[in-house]
Amino acid sequence: MADRQQGREGAPGRPQRRPVVALYERMVEAIRGGAYPPGSTLPTEPRLAAELGVSRPALREALILLQEDGVITVRRGVGRTVNRHLPPRGFEFLKPVEALLGEGRQVVTAPLARTREEPTDFSTQHLVLPAHGEVRFWESVIEVGGLPACLTQEWAADETVAELLPAAVAAFDGPGARTSSMLGLLLDAGRGLPLTGSSTIVATTLGRQRGAQLGRSADTPGVLVTQVVRLDRTPLLAAKHMLPPGAPALPVWQAR
């Protein structure tokens, strides 16, 4: 799912939204506002284009995004129907893992590594990387109440981030790198932009190295959360979050 949140256009140093995304958001707002209620059939393309004051080609692009994201369903002979259960919006639920784990608690982000490395299978799979070059890599232990609660590993391609969100690269190279996760700085730099995240969760064991970093034995069970954060449809950051037993509960919003 690729939820989109209303952003501010024209902010200094921030990329403007593509017109199709702006139209998509207008339509989502209209649906959530009751102009096109859940279960209703959308007007025909000519009528809808006239109501919105846009061209039919632009409308078709936005309708494709709405269908991909589960906002509408297209059925032959019926038309485009607004789904009764709309997908949740993504931006307001996208938070750094330290913020999710530290609700009402003392949280410290302890940096283990702030470096660049050769692309790995993981970073190559989830990010847009240059053919030759390095990827930014951070590793941190999130301590909650003085105890290690999460081992976080994050990757970002500087070229992609610099093109779409240059303020984030400046933040990565600033003093905040010693006290924040990469995602925390990325969200601060991209406040108001349509940043979205998707995650998968699996049960595993810590292993020798992660166990040592978290002060646990290698065969300790854990939960591994893999996360990708995007601006529109372009991935900016990929991360792995390893949580051992006893870590604070991690709020999970399951969309589907």
Short mmCIF file of C-alpha atoms in Angstrom, two decimals:
data_model
loop_
_atom_site.label_atom_id
_atom_site.label_comp_id
_atom_site.label_asym_id
_atom_site.label_seq_id
_atom_site.Cartn_x
_atom_site.Cartn_y
_atom_site.Cartn_z
CA MET A 1 0.00 0.00 0.00
CA ALA A 2 1.23 3.52 -0.78
CA ASP A 3 -0.79 5.90 1.39
CA ARG A 4 -0.21 9.60 0.73
CA GLN A 5 -0.55 12.47 3.18
CA GLN A 6 -1.27 16.11 2.30
CA GLY A 7 2.01 18.05 2.06
CA ARG A 8 2.87 21.74 1.85
CA GLU A 9 3.73 23.01 -1.60
CA GLY A 10 6.32 25.67 -2.21
CA ALA A 11 8.22 25.22 1.07
CA PRO A 12 11.85 26.36 0.66
CA GLY A 13 14.24 23.51 -0.10
CA ARG A 14 11.46 20.94 -0.41
CA PRO A 15 10.37 19.20 -3.60
CA GLN A 16 6.84 19.91 -4.75
CA ARG A 17 4.42 17.05 -5.20
CA ARG A 18 3.82 15.72 -8.67
CA PRO A 19 0.47 16.88 -10.11
CA VAL A 20 -0.92 13.36 -10.17
CA VAL A 21 -0.16 12.97 -6.44
CA ALA A 22 -1.82 16.31 -5.68
CA LEU A 23 -4.91 15.19 -7.62
CA TYR A 24 -4.84 11.81 -5.86
CA GLU A 25 -4.85 13.58 -2.50
CA ARG A 26 -7.72 15.86 -3.52
CA MET A 27 -9.76 12.80 -4.40
CA VAL A 28 -8.88 11.02 -1.16
CA GLU A 29 -9.91 14.12 0.80
CA ALA A 30 -13.19 14.23 -1.13
CA ILE A 31 -13.84 10.56 -0.39
CA ARG A 32 -13.03 10.91 3.30
CA GLY A 33 -15.09 14.10 3.44
CA GLY A 34 -18.18 12.31 2.14
CA ALA A 35 -18.37 13.74 -1.39
CA TYR A 36 -17.98 10.17 -2.67
CA PRO A 37 -19.11 7.94 0.22
CA PRO A 38 -17.82 4.39 0.77
CA GLY A 39 -19.82 1.96 -1.33
CA SER A 40 -20.80 4.59 -3.89
CA THR A 41 -19.93 4.47 -7.57
CA LEU A 42 -17.78 7.31 -8.85
CA PRO A 43 -19.19 9.48 -11.65
CA THR A 44 -18.13 8.77 -15.21
CA GLU A 45 -14.71 10.02 -16.28
CA PRO A 46 -16.04 13.04 -18.21
CA ARG A 47 -18.26 14.13 -15.35
CA LEU A 48 -15.62 13.51 -12.68
CA ALA A 49 -12.99 15.40 -14.69
CA ALA A 50 -15.40 18.31 -15.02
CA GLU A 51 -16.20 18.29 -11.29
CA LEU A 52 -12.51 18.34 -10.39
CA GLY A 53 -11.48 20.72 -13.16
CA VAL A 54 -8.77 18.43 -14.54
CA SER A 55 -8.02 16.69 -17.82
CA ARG A 56 -9.15 13.13 -18.38
CA PRO A 57 -5.57 11.79 -18.86
CA ALA A 58 -4.56 13.29 -15.49
CA LEU A 59 -7.69 11.86 -13.89
CA ARG A 60 -6.96 8.39 -15.24
CA GLU A 61 -3.48 8.43 -13.66
CA ALA A 62 -4.92 9.38 -10.28
CA LEU A 63 -7.63 6.70 -10.59
CA ILE A 64 -4.95 4.09 -11.24
CA LEU A 65 -3.18 5.10 -8.00
CA LEU A 66 -6.46 4.99 -6.08
CA GLN A 67 -7.11 1.48 -7.36
CA GLU A 68 -3.55 0.32 -6.56
CA ASP A 69 -3.86 1.63 -3.01
CA GLY A 70 -7.20 -0.02 -2.30
CA VAL A 71 -9.26 3.17 -2.20
CA ILE A 72 -11.47 2.18 -5.13
CA THR A 73 -12.34 -1.05 -6.93
CA VAL A 74 -12.93 -1.31 -10.67
CA ARG A 75 -15.49 -3.85 -11.92
CA ARG A 76 -16.51 -4.40 -15.49
CA GLY A 77 -20.11 -3.36 -16.03
CA VAL A 78 -20.23 -1.57 -12.68
CA GLY A 79 -17.55 1.08 -12.87
CA ARG A 80 -15.32 2.47 -10.13
CA THR A 81 -16.65 1.88 -6.63
CA VAL A 82 -15.33 3.48 -3.43
CA ASN A 83 -14.29 0.72 -1.05
CA ARG A 84 -16.24 0.46 2.19
CA HIS A 85 -13.11 -0.02 4.29
CA LEU A 86 -10.56 2.59 3.27
CA PRO A 87 -6.87 1.88 3.91
CA PRO A 88 -5.46 3.82 6.87
CA ARG A 89 -3.42 6.90 6.16
CA GLY A 90 0.28 6.33 6.48
CA PHE A 91 2.08 9.53 7.44
CA GLU A 92 0.63 10.08 10.88
CA PHE A 93 1.60 6.52 11.88
CA LEU A 94 5.15 6.70 10.52
CA LYS A 95 7.42 7.30 13.51
CA PRO A 96 11.02 6.49 14.44
CA VAL A 97 11.31 3.23 16.34
CA GLU A 98 12.70 5.10 19.36
CA ALA A 99 9.51 7.17 19.51
CA LEU A 100 7.32 4.07 19.25
CA LEU A 101 9.20 2.20 21.98
CA GLY A 102 9.71 5.17 24.26
CA GLU A 103 6.18 6.40 24.89
CA GLY A 104 6.45 7.94 28.37
CA ARG A 105 9.88 6.38 29.00
CA GLN A 106 13.47 7.58 28.94
CA VAL A 107 14.98 6.69 25.56
CA VAL A 108 18.59 6.90 24.40
CA THR A 109 19.81 6.19 20.87
CA ALA A 110 23.35 4.88 21.27
CA PRO A 111 25.29 4.93 17.97
CA LEU A 112 27.38 1.85 17.16
CA ALA A 113 28.26 2.74 13.56
CA ARG A 114 27.92 5.83 11.37
CA THR A 115 29.67 4.93 8.15
CA ARG A 116 29.38 4.04 4.46
CA GLU A 117 29.69 0.56 3.06
CA GLU A 118 29.47 -1.43 -0.14
CA PRO A 119 25.87 -2.24 -1.10
CA THR A 120 24.56 -5.49 0.36
CA ASP A 121 21.87 -7.79 -1.00
CA PHE A 122 19.43 -6.15 1.41
CA SER A 123 20.17 -2.54 0.47
CA THR A 124 20.30 -3.39 -3.23
CA GLN A 125 16.91 -5.08 -3.02
CA HIS A 126 15.14 -2.22 -1.24
CA LEU A 127 16.87 0.99 -2.40
CA VAL A 128 17.67 2.73 -5.68
CA LEU A 129 21.47 2.54 -5.68
CA PRO A 130 24.09 3.78 -8.13
CA ALA A 131 25.77 1.16 -10.28
CA HIS A 132 29.03 1.74 -8.44
CA GLY A 133 29.41 3.38 -5.07
CA GLU A 134 28.66 3.18 -1.40
CA VAL A 135 25.53 3.32 0.72
CA ARG A 136 25.20 5.15 4.04
CA PHE A 137 24.92 2.68 6.94
CA TRP A 138 23.96 3.37 10.54
CA GLU A 139 23.72 0.94 13.43
CA SER A 140 22.26 1.93 16.80
CA VAL A 141 21.06 0.41 20.04
CA ILE A 142 17.85 1.93 21.33
CA GLU A 143 17.92 1.91 25.13
CA VAL A 144 14.64 2.29 27.00
CA GLY A 145 14.80 2.86 30.73
CA GLY A 146 18.54 2.11 30.65
CA LEU A 147 18.14 -1.31 29.01
CA PRO A 148 18.84 -2.27 25.37
CA ALA A 149 15.43 -2.66 23.74
CA CYS A 150 16.20 -2.66 20.00
CA LEU A 151 19.10 -3.01 17.60
CA THR A 152 18.47 -0.81 14.55
CA GLN A 153 20.34 -1.00 11.25
CA GLU A 154 19.56 1.60 8.56
CA TRP A 155 20.68 2.14 4.98
CA ALA A 156 20.21 5.12 2.65
CA ALA A 157 21.54 6.04 -0.79
CA ASP A 158 22.87 9.59 -0.48
CA GLU A 159 22.41 10.37 -4.18
CA THR A 160 18.69 9.57 -4.08
CA VAL A 161 18.10 11.34 -0.76
CA ALA A 162 20.10 14.39 -1.88
CA GLU A 163 18.00 14.68 -5.03
CA LEU A 164 14.62 14.40 -3.32
CA LEU A 165 15.26 15.63 0.22
CA PRO A 166 18.62 17.44 0.53
CA ALA A 167 17.83 18.66 4.04
CA ALA A 168 17.97 15.04 5.22
CA VAL A 169 21.54 14.55 3.97
CA ALA A 170 22.58 17.71 5.78
CA ALA A 171 20.96 16.35 8.95
CA PHE A 172 22.72 12.98 8.53
CA ASP A 173 26.06 14.81 8.53
CA GLY A 174 25.13 17.07 11.47
CA PRO A 175 25.31 16.67 15.25
CA GLY A 176 21.92 14.95 15.39
CA ALA A 177 23.54 11.80 14.01
CA ARG A 178 24.89 11.02 17.49
CA THR A 179 21.52 11.11 19.23
CA SER A 180 18.94 10.03 16.65
CA SER A 181 18.14 7.24 14.26
CA MET A 182 18.41 7.95 10.55
CA LEU A 183 14.64 7.68 10.25
CA GLY A 184 14.15 10.29 12.98
CA LEU A 185 16.25 12.82 11.07
CA LEU A 186 14.62 11.90 7.77
CA LEU A 187 11.12 12.50 9.16
CA ASP A 188 12.13 15.84 10.67
CA ALA A 189 13.64 16.98 7.36
CA GLY A 190 10.63 15.76 5.39
CA ARG A 191 7.90 17.06 7.67
CA GLY A 192 4.80 17.79 5.61
CA LEU A 193 5.89 15.65 2.65
CA PRO A 194 4.10 12.43 1.57
CA LEU A 195 6.53 10.06 3.31
CA THR A 196 5.16 6.56 3.76
CA GLY A 197 6.45 3.34 5.27
CA SER A 198 5.86 -0.36 4.81
CA SER A 199 7.08 -3.14 7.08
CA THR A 200 7.26 -6.88 7.46
CA ILE A 201 7.61 -8.74 10.76
CA VAL A 202 9.15 -12.18 11.33
CA ALA A 203 10.17 -14.23 14.36
CA THR A 204 13.83 -15.24 14.49
CA THR A 205 16.79 -15.64 16.85
CA LEU A 206 19.28 -12.91 17.67
CA GLY A 207 22.43 -14.70 16.54
CA ARG A 208 25.89 -14.25 17.97
CA GLN A 209 26.67 -10.67 16.89
CA ARG A 210 23.23 -9.18 17.56
CA GLY A 211 23.00 -11.08 20.81
CA ALA A 212 26.29 -9.57 21.97
CA GLN A 213 25.13 -6.09 21.01
CA LEU A 214 21.90 -6.55 22.97
CA GLY A 215 23.50 -8.36 25.90
CA ARG A 216 21.73 -11.65 25.16
CA SER A 217 22.74 -15.17 24.14
CA ALA A 218 22.89 -16.07 20.46
CA ASP A 219 19.89 -18.41 20.64
CA THR A 220 17.59 -15.81 22.25
CA PRO A 221 14.35 -15.47 20.25
CA GLY A 222 13.55 -12.07 18.80
CA VAL A 223 11.28 -10.15 16.46
CA LEU A 224 12.77 -8.67 13.30
CA VAL A 225 10.96 -5.74 11.67
CA THR A 226 12.07 -4.85 8.14
CA GLN A 227 11.04 -1.36 7.05
CA VAL A 228 11.20 0.69 3.84
CA VAL A 229 10.38 4.42 3.83
CA ARG A 230 9.45 6.17 0.58
CA LEU A 231 8.78 9.64 -0.78
CA ASP A 232 5.94 9.11 -3.23
CA ARG A 233 7.11 5.83 -4.80
CA THR A 234 10.88 6.28 -4.41
CA PRO A 235 12.55 4.43 -1.51
CA LEU A 236 14.74 6.65 0.64
CA LEU A 237 15.60 4.39 3.57
CA ALA A 238 15.65 0.68 4.40
CA ALA A 239 15.99 -0.62 7.94
CA LYS A 240 16.04 -3.68 10.15
CA HIS A 241 14.88 -3.45 13.78
CA MET A 242 15.68 -6.42 16.05
CA LEU A 243 13.67 -6.55 19.27
CA PRO A 244 14.59 -9.05 22.00
CA PRO A 245 12.23 -10.46 24.66
CA GLY A 246 11.27 -7.89 27.25
CA ALA A 247 11.37 -4.95 24.85
CA PRO A 248 8.46 -2.51 25.18
CA ALA A 249 5.42 -3.36 23.10
CA LEU A 250 5.75 -2.10 19.53
CA PRO A 251 2.48 -0.65 18.20
CA VAL A 252 1.59 -2.23 14.86
CA TRP A 253 -1.03 -0.89 12.47
CA GLN A 254 -2.08 -3.69 10.14
CA ALA A 255 -3.63 -2.29 6.99
CA ARG A 256 -4.55 -5.55 5.29
#
